[in-house]
């Protein structure tokens, strides 16, 4: 019996957000709105998104013993996330500095803080949590060696692994080969395929085919407002369009998409069916400001 529909291993940040009329160029200063502080971080975002949808969700992460850390823990618990795996101390809580323009596009700089202190030993100590999950979802805002340990530990336990390599970094071959699903956007796909002719072809279909050759069982390429491409590993590739919505803020929308997708795969959906649901979740998330505050419930997704 599984204790978690989804266990997220990843980062937890405080998002410090300023709205601007336009993003500054190099050496330029622009005036922005009042500073707003929101709970964020790709790992924490994914955990909240899944819990809001109704998944039994846990989080393995590290925060600082400070006000930002308490904000993150309180938010996770209020959304129903199991926080037994959230470690406290070692460094200040990670911070993301975010500027958002009127179109909803954003630019982000991350100070990892305590996220950089989440270690392979922490993962090994939480081995029972990984074994109790249907799916483990990971990103790259924690040390790569910690990601690798979590991926391989999950696979040894028979747990499905979903990896979003964001921010992109070189991935060991055994980590890629252990992934049941690799979720990438255009930038991440091009980075991973930087030495592959497929990177120059410029089509999501070519990227997905080349990435499948690296070992993951399936690949999804997100296409922003255009939706996503699902490549289940059988040679097929299906583009799934997004609903047309008015984007207010894209912050954290990719995390909501990946979390929803991972949850539905663990629940037994076929890849294309899970992607259709995740696209709707991502579309709903961009219609409201913020990251975690924007994530929809299952009822809101159904009404979209």
PDB file of C-alpha atoms in Angstrom:
ATOM      1  CA  UNK A   1       0.000   0.000   0.000  1.00  0.00           C
ATOM      2  CA  UNK A   2       1.306   3.440  -0.929  1.00  0.00           C
ATOM      3  CA  UNK A   3       1.485   6.204   1.646  1.00  0.00           C
ATOM      4  CA  UNK A   4       1.841   8.953  -0.974  1.00  0.00           C
ATOM      5  CA  UNK A   5       0.307   9.442  -4.377  1.00  0.00           C
ATOM      6  CA  UNK A   6       3.231  11.794  -4.999  1.00  0.00           C
ATOM      7  CA  UNK A   7       6.431  12.536  -3.099  1.00  0.00           C
ATOM      8  CA  UNK A   8       8.236  15.653  -4.258  1.00  0.00           C
ATOM      9  CA  UNK A   9      11.981  15.925  -3.645  1.00  0.00           C
ATOM     10  CA  UNK A  10      13.162  19.444  -4.319  1.00  0.00           C
ATOM     11  CA  UNK A  11      13.479  23.078  -3.403  1.00  0.00           C
ATOM     12  CA  UNK A  12      11.498  25.381  -1.159  1.00  0.00           C
ATOM     13  CA  UNK A  13      11.966  29.137  -1.612  1.00  0.00           C
ATOM     14  CA  UNK A  14      10.430  32.401  -0.588  1.00  0.00           C
ATOM     15  CA  UNK A  15       9.426  34.227  -3.796  1.00  0.00           C
ATOM     16  CA  UNK A  16      10.071  37.963  -3.612  1.00  0.00           C
ATOM     17  CA  UNK A  17       8.018  39.449  -6.448  1.00  0.00           C
ATOM     18  CA  UNK A  18       7.988  42.893  -8.061  1.00  0.00           C
ATOM     19  CA  UNK A  19       5.758  43.870 -11.009  1.00  0.00           C
ATOM     20  CA  UNK A  20       7.344  46.126 -13.657  1.00  0.00           C
ATOM     21  CA  UNK A  21       6.123  47.884 -16.792  1.00  0.00           C
ATOM     22  CA  UNK A  22       9.058  46.302 -18.626  1.00  0.00           C
ATOM     23  CA  UNK A  23      12.018  44.199 -17.615  1.00  0.00           C
ATOM     24  CA  UNK A  24      15.314  46.128 -17.380  1.00  0.00           C
ATOM     25  CA  UNK A  25      18.134  45.674 -19.862  1.00  0.00           C
ATOM     26  CA  UNK A  26      21.756  45.307 -18.732  1.00  0.00           C
ATOM     27  CA  UNK A  27      22.813  48.244 -16.574  1.00  0.00           C
ATOM     28  CA  UNK A  28      19.307  49.725 -16.460  1.00  0.00           C
ATOM     29  CA  UNK A  29      17.173  50.524 -13.405  1.00  0.00           C
ATOM     30  CA  UNK A  30      13.372  50.512 -13.569  1.00  0.00           C
ATOM     31  CA  UNK A  31      10.763  51.245 -10.901  1.00  0.00           C
ATOM     32  CA  UNK A  32       8.410  48.486  -9.830  1.00  0.00           C
ATOM     33  CA  UNK A  33       5.481  47.748  -7.551  1.00  0.00           C
ATOM     34  CA  UNK A  34       5.555  47.111  -3.817  1.00  0.00           C
ATOM     35  CA  UNK A  35       7.464  43.951  -2.917  1.00  0.00           C
ATOM     36  CA  UNK A  36       5.268  40.888  -2.367  1.00  0.00           C
ATOM     37  CA  UNK A  37       6.476  37.747  -0.578  1.00  0.00           C
ATOM     38  CA  UNK A  38       5.009  34.384  -1.581  1.00  0.00           C
ATOM     39  CA  UNK A  39       5.853  30.751  -0.818  1.00  0.00           C
ATOM     40  CA  UNK A  40       7.623  29.144  -3.783  1.00  0.00           C
ATOM     41  CA  UNK A  41      10.449  26.926  -4.992  1.00  0.00           C
ATOM     42  CA  UNK A  42       9.894  24.236  -7.615  1.00  0.00           C
ATOM     43  CA  UNK A  43       9.641  21.412  -5.087  1.00  0.00           C
ATOM     44  CA  UNK A  44       7.293  23.225  -2.731  1.00  0.00           C
ATOM     45  CA  UNK A  45       5.234  24.444  -5.698  1.00  0.00           C
ATOM     46  CA  UNK A  46       4.768  20.927  -7.012  1.00  0.00           C
ATOM     47  CA  UNK A  47       3.750  19.619  -3.602  1.00  0.00           C
ATOM     48  CA  UNK A  48       1.097  22.309  -3.111  1.00  0.00           C
ATOM     49  CA  UNK A  49      -0.218  21.909  -6.670  1.00  0.00           C
ATOM     50  CA  UNK A  50      -0.731  18.160  -6.210  1.00  0.00           C
ATOM     51  CA  UNK A  51      -2.292  18.536  -2.768  1.00  0.00           C
ATOM     52  CA  UNK A  52      -4.731  21.171  -4.063  1.00  0.00           C
ATOM     53  CA  UNK A  53      -5.840  18.688  -6.721  1.00  0.00           C
ATOM     54  CA  UNK A  54      -6.524  16.065  -4.057  1.00  0.00           C
ATOM     55  CA  UNK A  55      -3.365  13.938  -4.176  1.00  0.00           C
ATOM     56  CA  UNK A  56      -1.852  12.494  -0.996  1.00  0.00           C
ATOM     57  CA  UNK A  57       1.405  14.427  -1.176  1.00  0.00           C
ATOM     58  CA  UNK A  58       4.676  14.590   0.733  1.00  0.00           C
ATOM     59  CA  UNK A  59       7.682  16.904   0.445  1.00  0.00           C
ATOM     60  CA  UNK A  60      11.362  16.175   1.053  1.00  0.00           C
ATOM     61  CA  UNK A  61      13.197  19.510   1.221  1.00  0.00           C
ATOM     62  CA  UNK A  62      15.261  21.779   3.486  1.00  0.00           C
ATOM     63  CA  UNK A  63      14.434  25.275   4.751  1.00  0.00           C
ATOM     64  CA  UNK A  64      16.137  27.679   7.127  1.00  0.00           C
ATOM     65  CA  UNK A  65      15.192  28.288  10.736  1.00  0.00           C
ATOM     66  CA  UNK A  66      13.791  31.713   9.852  1.00  0.00           C
ATOM     67  CA  UNK A  67      10.596  33.568   8.964  1.00  0.00           C
ATOM     68  CA  UNK A  68      10.707  32.439   5.334  1.00  0.00           C
ATOM     69  CA  UNK A  69      11.090  28.833   6.417  1.00  0.00           C
ATOM     70  CA  UNK A  70       8.122  29.106   8.771  1.00  0.00           C
ATOM     71  CA  UNK A  71       6.036  30.652   5.970  1.00  0.00           C
ATOM     72  CA  UNK A  72       6.850  27.717   3.696  1.00  0.00           C
ATOM     73  CA  UNK A  73       6.081  25.074   6.308  1.00  0.00           C
ATOM     74  CA  UNK A  74       2.817  26.746   7.317  1.00  0.00           C
ATOM     75  CA  UNK A  75       1.700  26.956   3.692  1.00  0.00           C
ATOM     76  CA  UNK A  76       2.511  23.315   2.971  1.00  0.00           C
ATOM     77  CA  UNK A  77       0.626  22.122   6.031  1.00  0.00           C
ATOM     78  CA  UNK A  78      -2.364  24.353   5.304  1.00  0.00           C
ATOM     79  CA  UNK A  79      -2.636  22.737   1.856  1.00  0.00           C
ATOM     80  CA  UNK A  80      -2.494  19.234   3.333  1.00  0.00           C
ATOM     81  CA  UNK A  81       1.092  18.333   2.380  1.00  0.00           C
ATOM     82  CA  UNK A  82       2.900  15.870   4.662  1.00  0.00           C
ATOM     83  CA  UNK A  83       5.983  17.823   5.848  1.00  0.00           C
ATOM     84  CA  UNK A  84       7.743  15.083   7.839  1.00  0.00           C
ATOM     85  CA  UNK A  85      10.469  15.154   5.197  1.00  0.00           C
ATOM     86  CA  UNK A  86      11.099  18.904   5.416  1.00  0.00           C
ATOM     87  CA  UNK A  87      14.369  19.460   7.284  1.00  0.00           C
ATOM     88  CA  UNK A  88      15.089  22.737   9.067  1.00  0.00           C
ATOM     89  CA  UNK A  89      18.416  24.544   9.482  1.00  0.00           C
ATOM     90  CA  UNK A  90      21.871  24.604   7.970  1.00  0.00           C
ATOM     91  CA  UNK A  91      21.458  27.863   6.047  1.00  0.00           C
ATOM     92  CA  UNK A  92      18.877  30.592   5.432  1.00  0.00           C
ATOM     93  CA  UNK A  93      15.812  29.605   3.444  1.00  0.00           C
ATOM     94  CA  UNK A  94      16.271  29.858  -0.312  1.00  0.00           C
ATOM     95  CA  UNK A  95      14.966  32.991  -2.023  1.00  0.00           C
ATOM     96  CA  UNK A  96      13.776  33.627  -5.596  1.00  0.00           C
ATOM     97  CA  UNK A  97      13.872  37.211  -6.856  1.00  0.00           C
ATOM     98  CA  UNK A  98      11.119  37.545  -9.485  1.00  0.00           C
ATOM     99  CA  UNK A  99      10.110  40.393 -11.781  1.00  0.00           C
ATOM    100  CA  UNK A 100       6.848  40.118 -13.733  1.00  0.00           C
ATOM    101  CA  UNK A 101       5.904  42.249 -16.753  1.00  0.00           C
ATOM    102  CA  UNK A 102       2.369  43.185 -17.849  1.00  0.00           C
ATOM    103  CA  UNK A 103       2.145  40.187 -20.211  1.00  0.00           C
ATOM    104  CA  UNK A 104       2.659  37.822 -17.269  1.00  0.00           C
ATOM    105  CA  UNK A 105       6.160  36.764 -18.341  1.00  0.00           C
ATOM    106  CA  UNK A 106       8.791  36.649 -15.619  1.00  0.00           C
ATOM    107  CA  UNK A 107      12.524  36.693 -14.988  1.00  0.00           C
ATOM    108  CA  UNK A 108      13.883  34.873 -11.932  1.00  0.00           C
ATOM    109  CA  UNK A 109      17.156  34.789  -9.985  1.00  0.00           C
ATOM    110  CA  UNK A 110      17.435  32.141  -7.255  1.00  0.00           C
ATOM    111  CA  UNK A 111      19.615  32.189  -4.133  1.00  0.00           C
ATOM    112  CA  UNK A 112      19.559  28.493  -3.133  1.00  0.00           C
ATOM    113  CA  UNK A 113      20.280  28.878   0.580  1.00  0.00           C
ATOM    114  CA  UNK A 114      19.154  25.789   2.495  1.00  0.00           C
ATOM    115  CA  UNK A 115      18.240  24.024  -0.756  1.00  0.00           C
ATOM    116  CA  UNK A 116      21.946  23.597  -1.471  1.00  0.00           C
ATOM    117  CA  UNK A 117      22.304  21.743   1.868  1.00  0.00           C
ATOM    118  CA  UNK A 118      19.831  18.966   1.011  1.00  0.00           C
ATOM    119  CA  UNK A 119      22.246  16.044   0.748  1.00  0.00           C
ATOM    120  CA  UNK A 120      22.321  12.435  -0.487  1.00  0.00           C
ATOM    121  CA  UNK A 121      22.468  11.408   3.185  1.00  0.00           C
ATOM    122  CA  UNK A 122      19.153  13.221   3.731  1.00  0.00           C
ATOM    123  CA  UNK A 123      17.667  11.198   0.874  1.00  0.00           C
ATOM    124  CA  UNK A 124      18.990   7.914   2.251  1.00  0.00           C
ATOM    125  CA  UNK A 125      17.533   8.759   5.663  1.00  0.00           C
ATOM    126  CA  UNK A 126      14.142   9.262   3.986  1.00  0.00           C
ATOM    127  CA  UNK A 127      14.285   6.025   2.023  1.00  0.00           C
ATOM    128  CA  UNK A 128      11.047   4.763   3.566  1.00  0.00           C
ATOM    129  CA  UNK A 129       9.228   7.825   2.224  1.00  0.00           C
ATOM    130  CA  UNK A 130      10.475   7.223  -1.316  1.00  0.00           C
ATOM    131  CA  UNK A 131       9.480   3.563  -1.079  1.00  0.00           C
ATOM    132  CA  UNK A 132       5.991   4.553   0.133  1.00  0.00           C
ATOM    133  CA  UNK A 133       5.266   6.740  -2.914  1.00  0.00           C
ATOM    134  CA  UNK A 134       3.623   5.831  -6.211  1.00  0.00           C
ATOM    135  CA  UNK A 135       5.669   8.546  -7.936  1.00  0.00           C
ATOM    136  CA  UNK A 136       8.679  10.654  -6.962  1.00  0.00           C
ATOM    137  CA  UNK A 137       8.968  14.014  -8.739  1.00  0.00           C
ATOM    138  CA  UNK A 138      12.232  15.962  -8.892  1.00  0.00           C
ATOM    139  CA  UNK A 139      13.742  19.155 -10.313  1.00  0.00           C
ATOM    140  CA  UNK A 140      17.283  20.621 -10.270  1.00  0.00           C
ATOM    141  CA  UNK A 141      17.114  23.405  -7.681  1.00  0.00           C
ATOM    142  CA  UNK A 142      18.849  21.068  -5.208  1.00  0.00           C
ATOM    143  CA  UNK A 143      22.340  19.555  -5.627  1.00  0.00           C
ATOM    144  CA  UNK A 144      22.679  17.222  -8.595  1.00  0.00           C
ATOM    145  CA  UNK A 145      24.191  14.461  -6.448  1.00  0.00           C
ATOM    146  CA  UNK A 146      21.069  14.631  -4.247  1.00  0.00           C
ATOM    147  CA  UNK A 147      18.818  14.353  -7.288  1.00  0.00           C
ATOM    148  CA  UNK A 148      20.816  11.351  -8.516  1.00  0.00           C
ATOM    149  CA  UNK A 149      20.543   9.643  -5.130  1.00  0.00           C
ATOM    150  CA  UNK A 150      16.776  10.213  -5.019  1.00  0.00           C
ATOM    151  CA  UNK A 151      16.258   8.944  -8.576  1.00  0.00           C
ATOM    152  CA  UNK A 152      18.245   5.764  -8.045  1.00  0.00           C
ATOM    153  CA  UNK A 153      16.810   5.140  -4.560  1.00  0.00           C
ATOM    154  CA  UNK A 154      13.279   5.477  -5.921  1.00  0.00           C
ATOM    155  CA  UNK A 155      13.981   3.109  -8.790  1.00  0.00           C
ATOM    156  CA  UNK A 156      15.422   0.486  -6.456  1.00  0.00           C
ATOM    157  CA  UNK A 157      12.198   0.725  -4.439  1.00  0.00           C
ATOM    158  CA  UNK A 158      10.048   0.274  -7.553  1.00  0.00           C
ATOM    159  CA  UNK A 159       8.741   3.844  -7.437  1.00  0.00           C
ATOM    160  CA  UNK A 160       8.089   5.746 -10.675  1.00  0.00           C
ATOM    161  CA  UNK A 161      10.367   8.732 -11.296  1.00  0.00           C
ATOM    162  CA  UNK A 162       9.403  12.004 -12.997  1.00  0.00           C
ATOM    163  CA  UNK A 163      12.215  14.508 -13.590  1.00  0.00           C
ATOM    164  CA  UNK A 164      12.003  18.107 -14.770  1.00  0.00           C
ATOM    165  CA  UNK A 165      15.635  19.179 -15.366  1.00  0.00           C
ATOM    166  CA  UNK A 166      15.107  22.817 -14.413  1.00  0.00           C
ATOM    167  CA  UNK A 167      17.237  24.833 -14.188  1.00  0.00           C
ATOM    168  CA  UNK A 168      19.035  22.729 -16.828  1.00  0.00           C
ATOM    169  CA  UNK A 169      22.294  21.000 -15.960  1.00  0.00           C
ATOM    170  CA  UNK A 170      24.260  18.054 -17.385  1.00  0.00           C
ATOM    171  CA  UNK A 171      22.621  14.810 -16.218  1.00  0.00           C
ATOM    172  CA  UNK A 172      24.450  11.513 -15.620  1.00  0.00           C
ATOM    173  CA  UNK A 173      23.472   8.795 -18.087  1.00  0.00           C
ATOM    174  CA  UNK A 174      22.216   6.481 -15.325  1.00  0.00           C
ATOM    175  CA  UNK A 175      19.906   9.203 -13.991  1.00  0.00           C
ATOM    176  CA  UNK A 176      18.341   9.823 -17.403  1.00  0.00           C
ATOM    177  CA  UNK A 177      17.973   6.101 -17.991  1.00  0.00           C
ATOM    178  CA  UNK A 178      16.183   5.654 -14.645  1.00  0.00           C
ATOM    179  CA  UNK A 179      13.466   8.223 -15.423  1.00  0.00           C
ATOM    180  CA  UNK A 180       9.990   6.987 -16.228  1.00  0.00           C
ATOM    181  CA  UNK A 181       9.171  10.469 -17.523  1.00  0.00           C
ATOM    182  CA  UNK A 182      11.362  13.421 -18.498  1.00  0.00           C
ATOM    183  CA  UNK A 183       9.513  16.773 -18.683  1.00  0.00           C
ATOM    184  CA  UNK A 184      11.307  19.596 -20.533  1.00  0.00           C
ATOM    185  CA  UNK A 185      10.551  22.952 -22.107  1.00  0.00           C
ATOM    186  CA  UNK A 186      12.270  24.191 -25.264  1.00  0.00           C
ATOM    187  CA  UNK A 187      15.230  25.700 -23.388  1.00  0.00           C
ATOM    188  CA  UNK A 188      15.813  22.558 -21.321  1.00  0.00           C
ATOM    189  CA  UNK A 189      15.509  20.283 -24.358  1.00  0.00           C
ATOM    190  CA  UNK A 190      18.070  22.308 -26.322  1.00  0.00           C
ATOM    191  CA  UNK A 191      20.444  22.281 -23.360  1.00  0.00           C
ATOM    192  CA  UNK A 192      20.293  18.525 -22.876  1.00  0.00           C
ATOM    193  CA  UNK A 193      20.725  18.016 -26.631  1.00  0.00           C
ATOM    194  CA  UNK A 194      23.382  20.689 -27.105  1.00  0.00           C
ATOM    195  CA  UNK A 195      25.770  18.179 -28.777  1.00  0.00           C
ATOM    196  CA  UNK A 196      23.034  16.406 -30.735  1.00  0.00           C
ATOM    197  CA  UNK A 197      21.940  17.324 -34.301  1.00  0.00           C
ATOM    198  CA  UNK A 198      18.321  17.150 -33.086  1.00  0.00           C
ATOM    199  CA  UNK A 199      18.850  20.398 -31.183  1.00  0.00           C
ATOM    200  CA  UNK A 200      19.255  22.238 -34.476  1.00  0.00           C
ATOM    201  CA  UNK A 201      16.155  20.677 -36.045  1.00  0.00           C
ATOM    202  CA  UNK A 202      13.990  22.918 -33.925  1.00  0.00           C
ATOM    203  CA  UNK A 203      10.927  20.715 -33.540  1.00  0.00           C
ATOM    204  CA  UNK A 204       9.558  19.251 -30.303  1.00  0.00           C
ATOM    205  CA  UNK A 205       9.097  15.923 -32.084  1.00  0.00           C
ATOM    206  CA  UNK A 206      12.821  15.768 -32.914  1.00  0.00           C
ATOM    207  CA  UNK A 207      13.790  16.758 -29.381  1.00  0.00           C
ATOM    208  CA  UNK A 208      11.532  14.124 -27.841  1.00  0.00           C
ATOM    209  CA  UNK A 209      12.874  11.382 -30.126  1.00  0.00           C
ATOM    210  CA  UNK A 210      16.475  12.300 -29.332  1.00  0.00           C
ATOM    211  CA  UNK A 211      15.817  12.491 -25.596  1.00  0.00           C
ATOM    212  CA  UNK A 212      14.115   9.091 -25.629  1.00  0.00           C
ATOM    213  CA  UNK A 213      17.365   7.782 -27.055  1.00  0.00           C
ATOM    214  CA  UNK A 214      19.046   8.812 -23.793  1.00  0.00           C
ATOM    215  CA  UNK A 215      17.035   6.249 -21.825  1.00  0.00           C
ATOM    216  CA  UNK A 216      13.870   7.716 -20.214  1.00  0.00           C
ATOM    217  CA  UNK A 217      10.721   5.682 -20.763  1.00  0.00           C
ATOM    218  CA  UNK A 218       8.740   8.709 -21.987  1.00  0.00           C
ATOM    219  CA  UNK A 219       9.196  12.425 -22.690  1.00  0.00           C
ATOM    220  CA  UNK A 220       6.904  15.436 -22.520  1.00  0.00           C
ATOM    221  CA  UNK A 221       7.903  18.752 -24.103  1.00  0.00           C
ATOM    222  CA  UNK A 222       5.964  21.735 -22.777  1.00  0.00           C
ATOM    223  CA  UNK A 223       5.073  24.396 -25.362  1.00  0.00           C
ATOM    224  CA  UNK A 224       3.804  27.277 -23.229  1.00  0.00           C
ATOM    225  CA  UNK A 225       0.497  28.671 -24.440  1.00  0.00           C
ATOM    226  CA  UNK A 226       0.497  26.088 -27.268  1.00  0.00           C
ATOM    227  CA  UNK A 227       0.169  23.174 -24.822  1.00  0.00           C
ATOM    228  CA  UNK A 228       2.543  20.197 -24.789  1.00  0.00           C
ATOM    229  CA  UNK A 229       3.900  17.294 -26.823  1.00  0.00           C
ATOM    230  CA  UNK A 230       3.601  13.780 -25.389  1.00  0.00           C
ATOM    231  CA  UNK A 231       6.033  11.083 -26.549  1.00  0.00           C
ATOM    232  CA  UNK A 232       5.245   7.799 -24.756  1.00  0.00           C
ATOM    233  CA  UNK A 233       8.291   5.943 -26.071  1.00  0.00           C
ATOM    234  CA  UNK A 234       6.529   3.769 -28.643  1.00  0.00           C
ATOM    235  CA  UNK A 235       7.548   5.949 -31.586  1.00  0.00           C
ATOM    236  CA  UNK A 236       4.449   8.132 -31.481  1.00  0.00           C
ATOM    237  CA  UNK A 237       4.231  11.802 -30.542  1.00  0.00           C
ATOM    238  CA  UNK A 238       1.032  13.747 -29.911  1.00  0.00           C
ATOM    239  CA  UNK A 239       0.622  17.520 -29.615  1.00  0.00           C
ATOM    240  CA  UNK A 240      -1.984  18.473 -27.034  1.00  0.00           C
ATOM    241  CA  UNK A 241      -3.225  22.071 -27.292  1.00  0.00           C
ATOM    242  CA  UNK A 242      -3.939  24.278 -24.318  1.00  0.00           C
ATOM    243  CA  UNK A 243      -7.183  26.047 -23.543  1.00  0.00           C
ATOM    244  CA  UNK A 244      -7.110  29.728 -24.465  1.00  0.00           C
ATOM    245  CA  UNK A 245      -6.952  31.834 -21.313  1.00  0.00           C
ATOM    246  CA  UNK A 246      -5.850  35.335 -20.366  1.00  0.00           C
ATOM    247  CA  UNK A 247      -2.415  34.964 -18.787  1.00  0.00           C
ATOM    248  CA  UNK A 248      -1.884  37.107 -15.711  1.00  0.00           C
ATOM    249  CA  UNK A 249       1.292  35.541 -14.271  1.00  0.00           C
ATOM    250  CA  UNK A 250       3.172  32.474 -15.558  1.00  0.00           C
ATOM    251  CA  UNK A 251       5.212  32.044 -12.344  1.00  0.00           C
ATOM    252  CA  UNK A 252       5.087  28.411 -11.229  1.00  0.00           C
ATOM    253  CA  UNK A 253       2.763  27.266 -14.016  1.00  0.00           C
ATOM    254  CA  UNK A 254       5.294  24.691 -15.221  1.00  0.00           C
ATOM    255  CA  UNK A 255       5.522  23.269 -11.702  1.00  0.00           C
ATOM    256  CA  UNK A 256       1.737  22.890 -11.558  1.00  0.00           C
ATOM    257  CA  UNK A 257       1.779  21.144 -14.946  1.00  0.00           C
ATOM    258  CA  UNK A 258       4.524  18.693 -13.969  1.00  0.00           C
ATOM    259  CA  UNK A 259       2.973  17.923 -10.591  1.00  0.00           C
ATOM    260  CA  UNK A 260      -0.454  17.242 -12.091  1.00  0.00           C
ATOM    261  CA  UNK A 261       1.103  15.068 -14.776  1.00  0.00           C
ATOM    262  CA  UNK A 262       3.131  13.033 -12.268  1.00  0.00           C
ATOM    263  CA  UNK A 263       0.093  12.504 -10.045  1.00  0.00           C
ATOM    264  CA  UNK A 264      -2.125  11.303 -12.878  1.00  0.00           C
ATOM    265  CA  UNK A 265       0.556   8.921 -14.162  1.00  0.00           C
ATOM    266  CA  UNK A 266       0.792   7.430 -10.682  1.00  0.00           C
ATOM    267  CA  UNK A 267      -2.991   7.081 -10.639  1.00  0.00           C
ATOM    268  CA  UNK A 268      -2.800   4.918 -13.780  1.00  0.00           C
ATOM    269  CA  UNK A 269      -3.606   7.366 -16.600  1.00  0.00           C
ATOM    270  CA  UNK A 270      -2.010   6.838 -19.994  1.00  0.00           C
ATOM    271  CA  UNK A 271       0.563   9.516 -20.849  1.00  0.00           C
ATOM    272  CA  UNK A 272      -1.590  11.456 -23.316  1.00  0.00           C
ATOM    273  CA  UNK A 273      -4.546  11.416 -20.928  1.00  0.00           C
ATOM    274  CA  UNK A 274      -2.337  12.660 -18.083  1.00  0.00           C
ATOM    275  CA  UNK A 275      -0.891  15.418 -20.282  1.00  0.00           C
ATOM    276  CA  UNK A 276      -4.383  16.593 -21.278  1.00  0.00           C
ATOM    277  CA  UNK A 277      -5.234  17.007 -17.605  1.00  0.00           C
ATOM    278  CA  UNK A 278      -1.902  18.699 -16.809  1.00  0.00           C
ATOM    279  CA  UNK A 279      -2.333  21.187 -19.652  1.00  0.00           C
ATOM    280  CA  UNK A 280      -5.652  22.257 -18.141  1.00  0.00           C
ATOM    281  CA  UNK A 281      -4.015  22.658 -14.725  1.00  0.00           C
ATOM    282  CA  UNK A 282      -1.239  24.801 -16.206  1.00  0.00           C
ATOM    283  CA  UNK A 283      -3.747  26.943 -18.085  1.00  0.00           C
ATOM    284  CA  UNK A 284      -5.754  27.554 -14.916  1.00  0.00           C
ATOM    285  CA  UNK A 285      -2.610  28.477 -12.985  1.00  0.00           C
ATOM    286  CA  UNK A 286      -1.611  31.360 -15.289  1.00  0.00           C
ATOM    287  CA  UNK A 287      -4.954  33.124 -14.833  1.00  0.00           C
ATOM    288  CA  UNK A 288      -4.107  34.245 -11.297  1.00  0.00           C
ATOM    289  CA  UNK A 289      -1.047  36.000  -9.817  1.00  0.00           C
ATOM    290  CA  UNK A 290       1.620  34.193  -7.827  1.00  0.00           C
ATOM    291  CA  UNK A 291       2.778  30.602  -7.861  1.00  0.00           C
ATOM    292  CA  UNK A 292       1.195  28.488  -5.138  1.00  0.00           C
ATOM    293  CA  UNK A 293      -1.678  30.935  -4.671  1.00  0.00           C
ATOM    294  CA  UNK A 294      -2.662  30.433  -8.306  1.00  0.00           C
ATOM    295  CA  UNK A 295      -2.965  26.643  -8.244  1.00  0.00           C
ATOM    296  CA  UNK A 296      -6.436  25.277  -8.948  1.00  0.00           C
ATOM    297  CA  UNK A 297      -8.503  22.651  -7.234  1.00  0.00           C
ATOM    298  CA  UNK A 298      -9.807  19.671  -9.219  1.00  0.00           C
ATOM    299  CA  UNK A 299     -13.227  21.355  -9.421  1.00  0.00           C
ATOM    300  CA  UNK A 300     -11.696  24.507 -10.896  1.00  0.00           C
ATOM    301  CA  UNK A 301      -9.828  22.468 -13.496  1.00  0.00           C
ATOM    302  CA  UNK A 302     -13.018  20.659 -14.468  1.00  0.00           C
ATOM    303  CA  UNK A 303     -14.789  24.008 -14.899  1.00  0.00           C
ATOM    304  CA  UNK A 304     -12.088  25.485 -17.164  1.00  0.00           C
TER     305      UNK A 304
END
